[in-house]
XYZ file of N, CA and C in Angstrom:
552
model
N -300.124 -103.524 132.233
C -298.922 -103.790 132.962
C -298.541 -105.255 132.794
N -297.276 -105.494 132.779
C -296.802 -106.867 132.627
C -296.778 -107.546 133.990
N -297.086 -108.833 133.995
C -297.093 -109.593 135.245
C -295.666 -109.892 135.681
N -295.452 -109.894 136.966
C -294.136 -110.201 137.509
C -293.922 -111.706 137.444
N -292.781 -112.116 136.958
C -292.456 -113.534 136.807
C -291.914 -114.092 138.114
N -291.992 -115.399 138.282
C -291.396 -116.064 139.432
C -289.889 -115.879 139.340
N -289.298 -115.477 140.444
C -287.867 -115.179 140.414
C -287.053 -116.405 140.810
N -286.061 -116.740 140.000
C -285.183 -117.871 140.333
C -284.208 -117.457 141.427
N -283.609 -118.420 142.102
C -282.613 -118.061 143.124
C -281.389 -117.438 142.452
N -280.643 -116.627 143.195
C -279.462 -116.015 142.601
C -278.431 -117.069 142.220
N -277.628 -116.784 141.198
C -276.609 -117.746 140.774
C -275.611 -118.029 141.902
N -275.259 -119.282 142.053
C -274.348 -119.712 143.116
C -273.004 -118.992 142.994
N -272.503 -118.831 141.769
C -271.196 -118.175 141.590
C -271.257 -116.716 142.011
N -272.381 -116.057 141.738
C -272.517 -114.653 142.134
C -272.565 -114.530 143.653
N -273.272 -115.425 144.301
C -273.371 -115.401 145.761
C -272.006 -115.689 146.372
N -271.270 -116.611 145.784
C -269.937 -116.942 146.305
C -268.996 -115.751 146.171
N -269.113 -115.009 145.094
C -268.236 -113.867 144.866
C -268.646 -112.662 145.709
N -269.911 -112.574 146.058
C -270.409 -111.419 146.799
C -271.491 -111.905 147.756
N -271.174 -111.933 149.028
C -272.098 -112.463 150.033
C -273.399 -111.660 150.104
N -273.374 -110.433 149.620
C -274.554 -109.572 149.668
C -275.348 -109.609 148.368
N -274.989 -110.510 147.461
C -275.631 -110.542 146.151
C -277.140 -110.740 146.240
N -277.604 -111.609 147.097
C -279.043 -111.867 147.209
C -279.793 -110.589 147.585
N -279.227 -109.821 148.508
C -279.865 -108.551 148.887
C -279.826 -107.559 147.733
N -278.701 -107.494 147.034
C -278.590 -106.598 145.881
C -279.614 -106.962 144.816
N -279.716 -108.243 144.542
C -280.650 -108.715 143.525
C -282.085 -108.382 143.911
N -282.406 -108.567 145.169
C -283.756 -108.235 145.652
C -284.031 -106.738 145.486
N -283.047 -105.917 145.821
C -283.207 -104.462 145.646
C -283.384 -104.104 144.184
N -282.617 -104.756 143.306
C -282.756 -104.495 141.871
C -284.151 -104.878 141.376
N -284.655 -105.984 141.859
C -285.982 -106.447 141.432
C -287.103 -105.558 141.958
N -286.861 -104.869 143.043
C -287.914 -104.062 143.670
C -287.755 -102.559 143.457
N -286.917 -102.166 142.510
C -286.745 -100.738 142.242
C -288.069 -100.120 141.812
N -288.280 -98.913 142.238
C -289.448 -98.171 141.778
C -289.105 -97.474 140.467
N -290.124 -97.150 139.711
C -289.897 -96.447 138.453
C -289.599 -94.978 138.741
N -288.856 -94.332 137.854
C -288.571 -92.906 138.049
C -289.855 -92.086 138.083
N -289.813 -91.007 138.844
C -290.943 -90.088 138.928
C -290.461 -88.657 138.737
N -291.394 -87.798 138.388
C -291.115 -86.370 138.253
C -292.392 -85.628 138.610
N -292.254 -84.353 138.914
C -293.442 -83.556 139.206
C -293.318 -82.166 138.608
N -294.460 -81.559 138.413
C -294.562 -80.172 137.951
C -295.370 -79.436 139.006
N -294.883 -78.281 139.436
C -295.613 -77.465 140.394
C -296.130 -76.225 139.669
N -297.427 -76.010 139.759
C -298.073 -74.888 139.075
C -298.629 -73.942 140.132
N -298.242 -72.687 140.065
C -298.792 -71.663 140.958
C -299.029 -70.409 140.127
N -300.284 -70.076 139.937
C -300.643 -68.917 139.118
C -300.680 -67.618 139.916
N -300.494 -67.688 141.229
C -300.571 -66.505 142.079
C -299.163 -65.923 142.256
N -298.873 -64.875 141.494
C -297.536 -64.273 141.539
C -297.198 -63.695 142.910
N -298.193 -63.155 143.604
C -297.942 -62.579 144.925
C -297.464 -63.659 145.895
N -298.099 -64.796 145.873
C -297.705 -65.904 146.749
C -296.294 -66.375 146.406
N -295.985 -66.483 145.105
C -294.639 -66.911 144.694
C -293.588 -65.894 145.130
N -293.873 -64.605 144.930
C -292.915 -63.557 145.312
C -292.708 -63.521 146.820
N -293.782 -63.680 147.568
C -293.675 -63.694 149.028
C -292.802 -64.851 149.493
N -292.986 -66.009 148.896
C -292.162 -67.167 149.250
C -290.698 -66.906 148.902
N -290.420 -66.380 147.732
C -289.024 -66.096 147.344
C -288.384 -65.065 148.267
N -289.130 -64.032 148.638
C -288.602 -63.016 149.557
C -288.340 -63.619 150.938
N -289.243 -64.473 151.396
C -289.057 -65.120 152.700
C -287.838 -66.037 152.681
N -287.626 -66.726 151.580
C -286.432 -67.590 151.463
C -285.158 -66.761 151.545
N -285.127 -65.654 150.783
C -283.930 -64.795 150.794
C -283.681 -64.195 152.180
N -284.743 -63.719 152.811
C -284.595 -63.125 154.142
C -284.079 -64.164 155.141
N -284.587 -65.381 155.039
C -284.141 -66.436 155.957
C -282.686 -66.829 155.685
N -282.294 -66.882 154.420
C -280.902 -67.202 154.096
C -279.949 -66.147 154.666
N -280.315 -64.886 154.515
C -279.476 -63.810 155.058
C -279.415 -63.882 156.584
N -280.553 -64.100 157.209
C -280.582 -64.211 158.667
C -279.752 -65.397 159.138
N -279.801 -66.482 158.394
C -279.022 -67.675 158.728
C -277.522 -67.377 158.656
N -277.121 -66.671 157.615
C -275.704 -66.292 157.488
C -275.263 -65.415 158.653
N -276.102 -64.440 159.009
C -275.762 -63.545 160.118
C -275.695 -64.315 161.433
N -276.637 -65.201 161.646
C -276.661 -65.968 162.900
C -275.459 -66.901 163.001
N -275.051 -67.495 161.886
C -273.881 -68.378 161.904
C -272.584 -67.593 162.057
N -272.558 -66.368 161.536
C -271.351 -65.543 161.639
C -271.074 -65.157 163.097
N -272.127 -64.956 163.861
C -271.944 -64.583 165.265
C -273.023 -65.260 166.104
N -272.770 -66.499 166.528
C -273.782 -67.259 167.281
C -274.192 -66.603 168.605
N -273.390 -65.677 169.119
C -273.719 -65.017 170.385
C -274.564 -63.759 170.187
N -274.753 -63.347 168.947
C -275.558 -62.155 168.646
C -277.035 -62.509 168.815
N -277.633 -62.054 169.915
C -279.026 -62.414 170.225
C -280.002 -61.827 169.206
N -279.709 -60.641 168.691
C -280.597 -60.050 167.671
C -280.591 -60.899 166.402
N -279.416 -61.371 166.007
C -279.307 -62.221 164.809
C -280.042 -63.539 165.027
N -279.930 -64.102 166.229
C -280.617 -65.356 166.532
C -282.137 -65.166 166.529
N -282.576 -64.033 167.069
C -284.016 -63.731 167.090
C -284.534 -63.495 165.672
N -283.746 -62.795 164.869
C -284.131 -62.568 163.470
C -284.225 -63.886 162.716
N -283.326 -64.816 163.017
C -283.366 -66.128 162.381
C -284.671 -66.849 162.713
N -285.084 -66.794 163.970
C -286.353 -67.421 164.369
C -287.533 -66.766 163.663
N -287.522 -65.440 163.604
C -288.620 -64.705 162.962
C -288.715 -65.030 161.478
N -287.569 -65.038 160.805
C -287.598 -65.332 159.363
C -287.964 -66.785 159.103
N -287.611 -67.689 160.023
C -288.005 -69.093 159.873
C -289.526 -69.217 159.955
N -290.141 -68.495 160.880
C -291.604 -68.512 160.995
C -292.253 -67.909 159.743
N -291.699 -66.802 159.262
C -292.239 -66.163 158.060
C -292.097 -67.075 156.841
N -290.969 -67.768 156.762
C -290.758 -68.710 155.662
C -291.754 -69.857 155.749
N -291.982 -70.357 156.938
C -292.940 -71.445 157.112
C -294.340 -71.007 156.687
N -294.731 -69.812 157.049
C -296.047 -69.288 156.660
C -296.138 -69.081 155.148
N -295.082 -68.535 154.562
C -295.070 -68.303 153.114
C -295.109 -69.624 152.358
N -294.388 -70.635 152.874
C -294.396 -71.953 152.236
C -295.780 -72.588 152.339
N -296.421 -72.447 153.476
C -297.773 -72.997 153.659
C -298.757 -72.320 152.702
N -298.636 -71.011 152.545
C -299.519 -70.293 151.614
C -299.271 -70.754 150.178
N -298.008 -70.957 149.825
C -297.675 -71.445 148.491
C -298.233 -72.855 148.287
N -298.033 -73.725 149.277
C -298.513 -75.104 149.176
C -300.031 -75.154 149.022
N -300.739 -74.244 149.706
C -302.201 -74.191 149.570
C -302.620 -73.753 148.166
N -301.839 -72.890 147.570
C -302.183 -72.316 146.267
C -301.710 -73.182 145.095
N -300.614 -73.871 145.264
C -299.976 -74.601 144.166
C -300.708 -75.899 143.839
N -300.573 -76.283 142.586
C -301.070 -77.569 142.099
C -299.837 -78.367 141.690
N -299.698 -79.556 142.245
C -298.550 -80.400 141.914
C -299.054 -81.611 141.142
N -298.473 -81.820 139.965
C -298.794 -82.984 139.142
C -297.600 -83.930 139.182
N -297.857 -85.202 139.458
C -296.806 -86.219 139.550
C -296.922 -87.184 138.367
N -295.776 -87.586 137.848
C -295.726 -88.512 136.721
C -294.703 -89.594 137.010
N -294.928 -90.774 136.450
C -293.979 -91.878 136.617
C -293.669 -92.488 135.245
N -292.527 -93.121 135.183
C -292.131 -93.820 133.962
C -292.977 -95.079 133.822
N -293.333 -95.389 132.611
C -294.047 -96.628 132.329
C -293.046 -97.769 132.232
N -293.532 -98.990 132.399
C -292.668 -100.129 132.138
C -292.350 -100.134 130.646
N -291.176 -100.629 130.291
C -290.711 -100.550 128.898
C -291.691 -101.162 127.908
N -292.234 -102.335 128.220
C -293.175 -102.982 127.296
C -294.425 -102.137 127.103
N -294.923 -101.532 128.176
C -296.112 -100.687 128.079
C -295.824 -99.439 127.250
N -294.662 -98.837 127.475
C -294.282 -97.655 126.701
C -294.133 -98.014 125.227
N -293.452 -99.112 124.942
C -293.244 -99.503 123.548
C -294.570 -99.820 122.860
N -295.482 -100.460 123.558
C -296.794 -100.761 122.981
C -297.539 -99.475 122.652
N -297.459 -98.501 123.542
C -298.110 -97.212 123.302
C -297.476 -96.497 122.113
N -296.158 -96.521 122.031
C -295.452 -95.903 120.895
C -295.842 -96.599 119.595
N -295.906 -97.927 119.612
C -296.243 -98.683 118.405
C -297.646 -98.377 117.894
N -298.540 -97.993 118.789
C -299.907 -97.651 118.395
C -299.996 -96.284 117.726
N -298.880 -95.523 117.748
C -298.888 -94.160 117.209
C -297.688 -93.933 116.286
N -297.719 -94.574 115.099
C -296.605 -94.393 114.170
C -296.539 -92.940 113.680
N -295.356 -92.500 113.325
C -295.202 -91.106 112.891
C -295.854 -90.866 111.530
N -296.230 -89.610 111.323
C -296.656 -89.221 109.984
C -295.410 -89.220 109.103
N -295.610 -89.077 107.826
C -294.453 -89.058 106.917
C -293.535 -87.889 107.257
N -294.137 -86.734 107.529
C -293.334 -85.553 107.866
C -292.587 -85.760 109.185
N -293.238 -86.385 110.160
C -292.581 -86.636 111.436
C -291.438 -87.640 111.268
N -291.663 -88.665 110.457
C -290.611 -89.657 110.205
C -289.425 -88.989 109.528
N -289.710 -88.095 108.578
C -288.630 -87.356 107.915
C -287.871 -86.481 108.908
N -288.561 -86.043 109.953
C -287.932 -85.222 110.987
C -287.230 -86.027 112.061
N -287.236 -87.362 111.938
C -286.509 -88.209 112.871
C -287.354 -88.805 113.989
N -288.647 -88.552 113.978
C -289.505 -89.131 115.026
C -289.818 -90.580 114.709
N -289.921 -91.410 115.761
C -290.334 -92.792 115.560
C -291.749 -93.017 116.096
N -292.461 -91.913 116.354
C -293.850 -91.976 116.812
C -294.545 -90.670 116.429
N -295.866 -90.672 116.513
C -296.655 -89.478 116.228
C -296.819 -88.713 117.535
N -296.043 -87.665 117.703
C -296.051 -86.934 118.975
C -297.389 -86.270 119.243
N -298.122 -85.930 118.191
C -299.410 -85.261 118.389
C -300.457 -86.190 118.990
N -300.453 -87.450 118.586
C -301.443 -88.388 119.117
C -300.936 -89.126 120.353
N -299.629 -89.321 120.457
C -299.064 -90.057 121.589
C -299.017 -89.217 122.862
N -298.659 -87.954 122.750
C -298.391 -87.137 123.933
C -299.547 -87.110 124.939
N -300.792 -86.820 124.525
C -301.864 -86.810 125.533
C -302.062 -88.172 126.203
N -301.896 -89.239 125.442
C -302.055 -90.578 126.005
C -300.913 -90.920 126.960
N -299.713 -90.484 126.637
C -298.566 -90.727 127.507
C -298.710 -89.935 128.803
N -299.197 -88.707 128.700
C -299.440 -87.908 129.906
C -300.446 -88.630 130.798
N -301.538 -89.102 130.200
C -302.574 -89.792 130.970
C -302.028 -91.081 131.593
N -301.283 -91.849 130.825
C -300.753 -93.126 131.335
C -299.719 -92.911 132.435
N -299.007 -91.793 132.400
C -297.950 -91.506 133.369
C -298.446 -90.757 134.598
N -299.625 -90.184 134.513
C -300.144 -89.333 135.582
C -300.476 -90.142 136.824
N -300.011 -89.676 137.962
C -300.352 -90.312 139.230
C -301.630 -89.732 139.822
N -302.102 -88.615 139.257
C -303.349 -88.016 139.727
C -304.554 -88.470 138.915
N -304.311 -89.261 137.872
C -305.431 -89.755 137.074
C -305.895 -88.806 135.979
N -304.975 -87.977 135.485
C -305.346 -87.130 134.349
C -305.792 -88.019 133.191
N -306.772 -87.574 132.460
C -307.220 -88.319 131.290
C -306.526 -87.775 130.052
N -306.605 -88.518 128.968
C -306.046 -88.047 127.698
C -306.764 -86.777 127.262
N -308.050 -86.683 127.559
C -308.817 -85.479 127.207
C -308.322 -84.279 128.010
N -308.046 -84.482 129.315
C -307.472 -83.408 130.133
C -306.149 -82.952 129.522
N -305.301 -83.917 129.222
C -303.971 -83.610 128.693
C -304.074 -82.859 127.373
N -304.962 -83.303 126.506
C -305.125 -82.634 125.213
C -305.589 -81.190 125.411
N -306.510 -80.974 126.341
C -306.976 -79.622 126.648
C -305.824 -78.755 127.146
N -305.023 -79.291 128.072
C -303.898 -78.527 128.608
C -302.887 -78.192 127.512
N -302.576 -79.165 126.676
C -301.597 -78.948 125.610
C -302.076 -77.894 124.618
N -303.372 -77.809 124.409
C -303.919 -76.840 123.452
C -304.165 -75.470 124.068
N -304.501 -75.428 125.359
C -304.928 -74.156 125.945
C -303.855 -73.452 126.777
N -302.883 -74.184 127.283
C -301.818 -73.549 128.055
C -300.872 -72.821 127.109
N -300.098 -71.903 127.644
C -299.081 -71.230 126.858
C -298.064 -72.244 126.339
N -297.358 -71.870 125.297
C -296.409 -72.783 124.660
C -295.370 -73.320 125.637
N -294.817 -72.438 126.465
C -293.789 -72.879 127.411
C -294.311 -73.889 128.421
N -295.519 -73.653 128.921
C -296.093 -74.573 129.902
C -296.473 -75.903 129.261
N -297.026 -75.852 128.053
C -297.370 -77.092 127.345
C -296.105 -77.891 127.035
N -295.051 -77.185 126.630
C -293.776 -77.867 126.362
C -293.214 -78.490 127.633
N -293.304 -77.776 128.757
C -292.798 -78.315 130.010
C -293.558 -79.581 130.401
N -294.871 -79.568 130.229
C -295.678 -80.745 130.540
C -295.262 -81.929 129.681
N -295.204 -81.738 128.374
C -294.856 -82.870 127.499
C -293.402 -83.285 127.688
N -292.486 -82.332 127.844
C -291.073 -82.680 128.041
C -290.849 -83.432 129.352
N -291.603 -83.086 130.382
C -291.489 -83.796 131.660
C -291.889 -85.249 131.494
N -292.990 -85.473 130.797
C -293.485 -86.841 130.639
C -292.571 -87.664 129.736
N -292.086 -87.078 128.648
C -291.149 -87.812 127.794
C -289.819 -88.014 128.522
N -289.381 -87.000 129.252
C -288.103 -87.093 129.952
C -288.080 -88.174 131.009
N -289.175 -88.316 131.742
C -289.198 -89.320 132.807
C -289.162 -90.732 132.220
N -289.616 -90.887 130.984
C -289.565 -92.203 130.338
C -288.125 -92.601 130.019
N -287.262 -91.603 129.895
C -285.853 -91.867 129.524
C -284.885 -91.521 130.656
N -285.415 -91.362 131.851
C -284.581 -91.004 132.998
C -283.599 -92.129 133.313
N -282.388 -91.753 133.657
C -281.346 -92.725 134.000
C -280.922 -92.451 135.429
N -281.005 -93.465 136.270
C -280.644 -93.300 137.684
C -279.456 -94.178 138.048
N -278.562 -94.366 137.130
C -277.381 -95.190 137.414
C -276.151 -94.530 136.810
N -275.023 -94.886 137.345
C -273.742 -94.367 136.861
C -272.929 -95.513 136.277
N -272.103 -95.185 135.316
C -271.201 -96.165 134.740
C -269.799 -95.825 135.229
N -269.099 -96.815 135.720
C -267.744 -96.548 136.175
C -267.348 -97.543 137.243
N -266.225 -97.232 137.874
C -265.725 -98.099 138.934
C -266.655 -98.024 140.128
N -266.670 -99.073 140.887
C -267.451 -98.943 142.082
C -267.908 -100.188 142.628
């Protein structure tokens, strides 16, 4: 990780033009890096129960809002809310959530530079070797402390779609954009 430099005071002209500039600058300096997560649940029954509970609660909510004086609809709303809470708790107990964060640009670039593309990959437009970089990027981005060996095992043993989702999540978070261009 790169060391944080001593911050100079905000420019006088910027402060004069915008009295809140110092606060804005401080917020910009203290932004957190983008994060993403993957939720894994191999128990289809738990997933289906949660989806059914969500649908039942949505329908009950619509009925209760359509007629707030309907006591049966209000009671059904309470019942489905409890069922949804139980189904969500069961899902949360069963699910595995992996969290990833974007690396600082210098750290990411250094990692990319350590893994130049093969000739075939370069011909395909890659500027890095995705086969050697991906497990290391997963490990470096993991908030749970996954190792490169863990990542390599997952990429090789999981189904293609799940392995692609894992690698795409980690590459995607490195290029995440949380700003808009325009008036404002």
